[in-house]
Amino acid sequence: MFGFGGWFRRRALTRAAIEEDSWQRALERCRVASHLDAAAIARLRDLVTLFVDSKQFTAAGGLELDEAMRLAIALQACVPILELGIDSYAPWAEVIVYPDEFIVEREHVDEAGVVHSVREPLSGESWAGGPVILSWADVEASNPDEPYNVVLHEFAHKLDMLDGEADGIPPLHAGMSRASWHAAFSEAFDDFVDRVERLERLEHRAAGSRRRGRSAEVDAASLDAQWAALPLDPYACKDAGEFFACASEAFFEAPGRLDAVYPAVYRQLADFYRQHPLAGGAQGSTFPVPGR
Ligand SMILES: [Zn+2]
């Protein structure tokens, strides 16, 4: 069925096979693969082998990029495409890794026509048709409690960009409804923005009370706890594209939290990724997989 492509892949799997020890070490550290069973892990290993073989890893900013680091990135990048296939990452070829946050200079033109140059530190970036850029310090800082995972985030943008802009709607599978996707995500987005804005207002008022020497209506510890209990990284408020990327981080890093607050988003992501991390498996049996 796959003809030359199948032959090419079998050859790559043999030529670029990952040593057992290296694979096991990488797998032990890969929290977001912990919901997968042995058969899924075997398929994941093939995907990671093809990924490492087909993508150019470039170290930047003086970073020394070793095999364990490449595998850590490749493994986390391949969990989301376990049921989608390596071709989901076909339109681009390079992963660039910096030791820490990298500075990007951007220009924007304001309403008066004045060009402003902005220097912005980033933990990761995905260029349309171009490389994925990551900060290694942020790869290591991935954390289910936030939930935060820069690899999942940037590669979610890559999937989103398969049909153009990173607009929060990747190409959906046959049987999935664009209207249902939009309804689930827009309702959750509006709710999440409300939650974050409410916390920002409380924080602002608490700071004002402290300045005036009065006790705040909400103490700092309670505010911290409310920020920490958010189901997504507050960066999700930026726009629909960032909301999808942050929701994808949560889907694999903290699926219970995402499902508890935004079950419709969890369900849409389970249909899109064709995985069910909450139930401890790929292709969860409660989720029909249309049009495979
Ligand atoms: Zn982003």
CSV table of C-alpha atoms and ligand atoms in Angstrom, one decimal:
chain,number,residue,atom,x,y,z
A,1,MET,CA,0.0,0.0,0.0
A,2,PHE,CA,2.8,2.5,0.9
A,3,GLY,CA,5.1,1.3,-1.9
A,4,PHE,CA,8.4,3.2,-2.0
A,5,GLY,CA,7.4,5.2,1.1
A,6,GLY,CA,7.0,2.0,3.1
A,7,TRP,CA,10.4,0.7,1.9
A,8,PHE,CA,12.1,3.9,2.7
A,9,ARG,CA,10.6,3.9,6.3
A,10,ARG,CA,11.6,0.3,6.9
A,11,ARG,CA,15.1,1.1,5.8
A,12,ALA,CA,15.2,4.2,8.1
A,13,LEU,CA,13.9,2.2,11.0
A,14,THR,CA,16.8,-0.2,10.6
A,15,ARG,CA,19.5,2.3,9.8
A,16,ALA,CA,18.6,4.8,12.5
A,17,ALA,CA,17.5,2.3,15.2
A,18,ILE,CA,17.7,3.7,18.7
A,19,GLU,CA,19.9,1.7,21.2
A,20,GLU,CA,17.7,-0.1,23.8
A,21,ASP,CA,19.4,1.6,26.8
A,22,SER,CA,19.0,5.1,25.3
A,23,TRP,CA,15.4,4.4,24.5
A,24,GLN,CA,14.5,3.1,28.0
A,25,ARG,CA,16.2,6.0,29.7
A,26,ALA,CA,14.3,8.5,27.5
A,27,LEU,CA,11.0,6.7,28.0
A,28,GLU,CA,11.3,6.6,31.8
A,29,ARG,CA,11.7,10.4,31.8
A,30,CYS,CA,8.8,11.0,29.3
A,31,ARG,CA,5.8,11.5,31.6
A,32,VAL,CA,3.4,12.2,28.7
A,33,ALA,CA,3.9,8.7,27.4
A,34,SER,CA,2.9,7.1,30.7
A,35,HIS,CA,-0.7,6.4,29.5
A,36,LEU,CA,0.4,4.2,26.6
A,37,ASP,CA,0.4,0.4,26.6
A,38,ALA,CA,3.2,-1.8,25.3
A,39,ALA,CA,1.9,-2.0,21.8
A,40,ALA,CA,1.5,1.8,21.6
A,41,ILE,CA,5.0,2.3,23.0
A,42,ALA,CA,6.4,0.1,20.3
A,43,ARG,CA,4.7,2.2,17.6
A,44,LEU,CA,5.9,5.3,19.4
A,45,ARG,CA,9.5,4.0,19.2
A,46,ASP,CA,9.2,3.6,15.4
A,47,LEU,CA,7.8,7.2,15.1
A,48,VAL,CA,10.6,8.6,17.3
A,49,THR,CA,13.2,6.7,15.1
A,50,LEU,CA,11.7,8.2,11.9
A,51,PHE,CA,11.5,11.6,13.6
A,52,VAL,CA,15.2,11.7,14.7
A,53,ASP,CA,16.2,10.3,11.3
A,54,SER,CA,14.2,12.8,9.2
A,55,LYS,CA,14.6,16.1,11.2
A,56,GLN,CA,17.7,18.1,11.5
A,57,PHE,CA,18.5,19.0,15.1
A,58,THR,CA,20.5,22.2,15.3
A,59,ALA,CA,22.2,23.4,18.5
A,60,ALA,CA,22.2,27.2,18.9
A,61,GLY,CA,23.6,29.7,21.4
A,62,GLY,CA,26.5,27.5,22.5
A,63,LEU,CA,24.3,24.5,23.6
A,64,GLU,CA,25.8,21.1,23.4
A,65,LEU,CA,22.9,18.9,22.2
A,66,ASP,CA,23.4,15.2,22.9
A,67,GLU,CA,21.5,12.1,22.0
A,68,ALA,CA,19.5,12.0,25.3
A,69,MET,CA,18.3,15.6,24.7
A,70,ARG,CA,17.3,14.9,21.0
A,71,LEU,CA,15.4,11.8,22.2
A,72,ALA,CA,13.7,13.7,25.0
A,73,ILE,CA,12.4,16.2,22.5
A,74,ALA,CA,11.5,13.7,19.8
A,75,LEU,CA,9.6,11.5,22.2
A,76,GLN,CA,7.4,14.3,23.5
A,77,ALA,CA,6.9,15.6,20.0
A,78,CYS,CA,5.8,12.1,18.8
A,79,VAL,CA,3.3,11.3,21.5
A,80,PRO,CA,0.7,13.7,20.0
A,81,ILE,CA,1.1,12.1,16.5
A,82,LEU,CA,1.0,8.5,17.7
A,83,GLU,CA,-2.3,8.0,15.9
A,84,LEU,CA,-1.8,10.7,13.2
A,85,GLY,CA,1.5,9.5,11.7
A,86,ILE,CA,4.9,11.0,11.0
A,87,ASP,CA,3.6,12.7,7.8
A,88,SER,CA,1.8,15.2,10.2
A,89,TYR,CA,5.3,16.7,10.6
A,90,ALA,CA,6.3,16.4,7.0
A,91,PRO,CA,6.2,20.0,5.7
A,92,TRP,CA,9.2,21.1,7.7
A,93,ALA,CA,12.6,19.7,8.6
A,94,GLU,CA,14.5,21.4,11.5
A,95,VAL,CA,14.4,21.6,15.3
A,96,ILE,CA,16.6,24.4,16.7
A,97,VAL,CA,17.5,24.2,20.4
A,98,TYR,CA,18.8,27.1,22.5
A,99,PRO,CA,20.2,26.6,26.0
A,100,ASP,CA,17.6,29.0,27.5
A,101,GLU,CA,15.0,31.6,26.4
A,102,PHE,CA,16.1,33.2,23.1
A,103,ILE,CA,15.5,36.8,22.1
A,104,VAL,CA,13.5,37.5,19.0
A,105,GLU,CA,13.3,41.0,17.5
A,106,ARG,CA,10.0,41.9,15.9
A,107,GLU,CA,8.8,45.0,14.1
A,108,HIS,CA,5.3,46.2,14.2
A,109,VAL,CA,3.7,49.3,12.7
A,110,ASP,CA,1.3,51.2,14.9
A,111,GLU,CA,-1.8,53.1,13.8
A,112,ALA,CA,0.2,56.3,13.2
A,113,GLY,CA,2.5,54.3,10.8
A,114,VAL,CA,5.5,54.3,13.3
A,115,VAL,CA,7.6,51.2,13.1
A,116,HIS,CA,8.4,49.7,16.6
A,117,SER,CA,11.1,47.2,17.2
A,118,VAL,CA,10.4,44.8,20.1
A,119,ARG,CA,12.9,42.4,21.7
A,120,GLU,CA,11.0,39.5,23.1
A,121,PRO,CA,12.4,36.5,25.1
A,122,LEU,CA,10.7,33.2,24.0
A,123,SER,CA,10.7,29.7,25.3
A,124,GLY,CA,9.6,28.2,22.0
A,125,GLU,CA,8.5,29.2,18.6
A,126,SER,CA,7.1,27.4,15.5
A,127,TRP,CA,7.5,29.0,12.1
A,128,ALA,CA,5.0,28.3,9.4
A,129,GLY,CA,6.7,25.8,7.0
A,130,GLY,CA,10.0,26.4,8.9
A,131,PRO,CA,11.7,25.2,12.1
A,132,VAL,CA,10.5,24.5,15.6
A,133,ILE,CA,12.7,26.5,18.0
A,134,LEU,CA,12.9,25.4,21.7
A,135,SER,CA,14.7,26.5,24.8
A,136,TRP,CA,16.2,23.5,26.5
A,137,ALA,CA,15.8,25.0,30.0
A,138,ASP,CA,12.1,25.2,29.2
A,139,VAL,CA,11.9,21.7,27.8
A,140,GLU,CA,13.3,20.6,31.2
A,141,ALA,CA,10.9,22.8,33.1
A,142,SER,CA,7.8,20.9,31.7
A,143,ASN,CA,5.5,20.4,34.6
A,144,PRO,CA,2.0,18.8,35.0
A,145,ASP,CA,1.1,21.1,37.9
A,146,GLU,CA,1.1,24.2,35.7
A,147,PRO,CA,0.4,22.5,33.2
A,148,TYR,CA,3.4,23.4,31.1
A,149,ASN,CA,5.2,21.6,28.2
A,150,VAL,CA,6.9,23.7,25.6
A,151,VAL,CA,7.5,20.7,23.3
A,152,LEU,CA,3.8,19.8,23.2
A,153,HIS,CA,2.9,23.4,22.8
A,154,GLU,CA,5.1,24.1,19.8
A,155,PHE,CA,4.3,20.9,18.0
A,156,ALA,CA,0.5,21.5,18.5
A,157,HIS,CA,1.1,24.7,16.6
A,158,LYS,CA,2.7,22.6,13.8
A,159,LEU,CA,-0.4,20.4,13.6
A,160,ASP,CA,-2.6,23.5,13.7
A,161,MET,CA,-0.6,25.0,10.8
A,162,LEU,CA,-1.2,22.0,8.5
A,163,ASP,CA,-4.2,23.8,7.1
A,164,GLY,CA,-2.7,27.3,7.1
A,165,GLU,CA,-2.7,29.8,10.0
A,166,ALA,CA,-2.3,28.7,13.7
A,167,ASP,CA,-6.0,29.6,14.3
A,168,GLY,CA,-6.8,26.9,16.9
A,169,ILE,CA,-8.5,24.6,14.4
A,170,PRO,CA,-6.2,21.9,13.0
A,171,PRO,CA,-7.4,19.8,10.0
A,172,LEU,CA,-10.2,17.7,11.6
A,173,HIS,CA,-10.8,14.1,10.8
A,174,ALA,CA,-13.7,12.8,8.8
A,175,GLY,CA,-16.6,12.4,11.2
A,176,MET,CA,-15.5,15.4,13.4
A,177,SER,CA,-17.6,18.5,13.3
A,178,ARG,CA,-16.0,21.9,12.8
A,179,ALA,CA,-19.1,23.5,14.5
A,180,SER,CA,-18.8,21.2,17.6
A,181,TRP,CA,-15.0,22.0,17.8
A,182,HIS,CA,-15.7,25.7,17.5
A,183,ALA,CA,-18.5,25.6,20.1
A,184,ALA,CA,-16.4,23.6,22.6
A,185,PHE,CA,-13.3,25.8,22.2
A,186,SER,CA,-14.9,29.2,22.0
A,187,GLU,CA,-17.1,28.5,25.2
A,188,ALA,CA,-14.0,27.3,27.1
A,189,PHE,CA,-11.9,30.3,25.8
A,190,ASP,CA,-14.4,32.8,27.0
A,191,ASP,CA,-14.8,31.1,30.4
A,192,PHE,CA,-11.0,30.9,30.8
A,193,VAL,CA,-10.4,34.5,29.9
A,194,ASP,CA,-13.1,35.4,32.5
A,195,ARG,CA,-11.3,33.3,35.2
A,196,VAL,CA,-7.9,34.9,34.4
A,197,GLU,CA,-9.3,38.4,34.3
A,198,ARG,CA,-11.0,37.9,37.7
A,199,LEU,CA,-7.8,36.7,39.3
A,200,GLU,CA,-5.9,39.7,37.8
A,201,ARG,CA,-8.6,42.0,39.2
A,202,LEU,CA,-8.3,40.4,42.7
A,203,GLU,CA,-4.5,40.6,42.5
A,204,HIS,CA,-4.7,44.3,41.5
A,205,ARG,CA,-7.1,45.0,44.4
A,206,ALA,CA,-4.9,43.1,46.9
A,207,ALA,CA,-1.8,45.0,45.8
A,208,GLY,CA,-3.8,48.3,46.3
A,209,SER,CA,-4.9,47.3,49.8
A,210,ARG,CA,-1.4,46.4,50.8
A,211,ARG,CA,-0.1,49.8,49.6
A,212,ARG,CA,-2.7,51.5,51.7
A,213,GLY,CA,-1.8,49.3,54.7
A,214,ARG,CA,-5.1,47.5,54.8
A,215,SER,CA,-5.7,43.8,54.8
A,216,ALA,CA,-6.7,42.5,51.4
A,217,GLU,CA,-10.0,40.8,50.9
A,218,VAL,CA,-8.1,37.8,49.4
A,219,ASP,CA,-4.8,36.9,50.9
A,220,ALA,CA,-1.7,36.1,48.8
A,221,ALA,CA,-1.7,32.4,49.6
A,222,SER,CA,-5.3,32.1,48.4
A,223,LEU,CA,-4.6,34.0,45.2
A,224,ASP,CA,-1.6,31.8,44.5
A,225,ALA,CA,-3.7,28.7,45.1
A,226,GLN,CA,-6.4,30.0,42.6
A,227,TRP,CA,-3.7,30.7,40.0
A,228,ALA,CA,-2.2,27.2,40.5
A,229,ALA,CA,-5.7,25.6,40.2
A,230,LEU,CA,-6.3,27.0,36.7
A,231,PRO,CA,-6.7,24.1,34.2
A,232,LEU,CA,-4.5,25.8,31.6
A,233,ASP,CA,-1.4,28.1,31.3
A,234,PRO,CA,-2.8,31.7,31.4
A,235,TYR,CA,-1.0,32.3,28.1
A,236,ALA,CA,-4.0,30.5,26.6
A,237,CYS,CA,-5.9,33.8,26.8
A,238,LYS,CA,-3.8,35.3,24.0
A,239,ASP,CA,-5.9,33.9,21.1
A,240,ALA,CA,-7.6,30.8,19.8
A,241,GLY,CA,-4.3,29.4,18.4
A,242,GLU,CA,-2.5,29.7,21.8
A,243,PHE,CA,-5.6,28.3,23.5
A,244,PHE,CA,-5.4,25.1,21.3
A,245,ALA,CA,-1.7,24.8,22.0
A,246,CYS,CA,-2.1,25.3,25.8
A,247,ALA,CA,-5.1,22.9,25.8
A,248,SER,CA,-2.9,20.3,24.1
A,249,GLU,CA,-0.3,20.7,26.8
A,250,ALA,CA,-3.0,20.1,29.4
A,251,PHE,CA,-4.5,17.2,27.5
A,252,PHE,CA,-1.3,15.2,27.8
A,253,GLU,CA,0.2,16.7,30.9
A,254,ALA,CA,-2.9,17.0,33.2
A,255,PRO,CA,-5.8,15.4,31.4
A,256,GLY,CA,-7.9,15.0,34.6
A,257,ARG,CA,-7.8,18.8,35.2
A,258,LEU,CA,-8.7,19.6,31.6
A,259,ASP,CA,-11.6,17.1,31.6
A,260,ALA,CA,-12.9,18.3,34.9
A,261,VAL,CA,-13.2,21.9,33.8
A,262,TYR,CA,-13.6,21.7,30.0
A,263,PRO,CA,-14.9,18.2,29.2
A,264,ALA,CA,-16.1,19.2,25.7
A,265,VAL,CA,-12.5,20.4,24.9
A,266,TYR,CA,-11.1,17.2,26.3
A,267,ARG,CA,-13.5,15.2,24.1
A,268,GLN,CA,-12.6,17.2,20.9
A,269,LEU,CA,-8.9,16.7,21.6
A,270,ALA,CA,-9.4,13.0,22.2
A,271,ASP,CA,-11.1,12.8,18.8
A,272,PHE,CA,-8.4,14.8,17.1
A,273,TYR,CA,-5.4,13.1,18.7
A,274,ARG,CA,-7.2,9.8,18.7
A,275,GLN,CA,-5.9,9.2,22.2
A,276,HIS,CA,-7.6,9.0,25.6
A,277,PRO,CA,-4.9,9.9,28.2
A,278,LEU,CA,-7.4,10.0,31.0
A,279,ALA,CA,-8.4,6.4,30.5
A,280,GLY,CA,-4.8,5.3,30.3
A,281,GLY,CA,-4.6,4.5,26.6
A,282,ALA,CA,-4.4,5.4,23.0
A,283,GLN,CA,-7.6,4.9,21.0
A,284,GLY,CA,-9.7,4.8,24.1
A,285,SER,CA,-12.6,2.4,23.5
A,286,THR,CA,-15.2,4.9,24.5
A,287,PHE,CA,-14.1,7.2,21.7
A,288,PRO,CA,-15.2,6.0,18.2
A,289,VAL,CA,-12.4,6.7,15.7
A,290,PRO,CA,-14.1,7.6,12.5
A,291,GLY,CA,-12.4,7.7,9.1
A,292,ARG,CA,-9.1,6.2,10.0
B,1,ZN,ZN,2.3,29.4,21.2
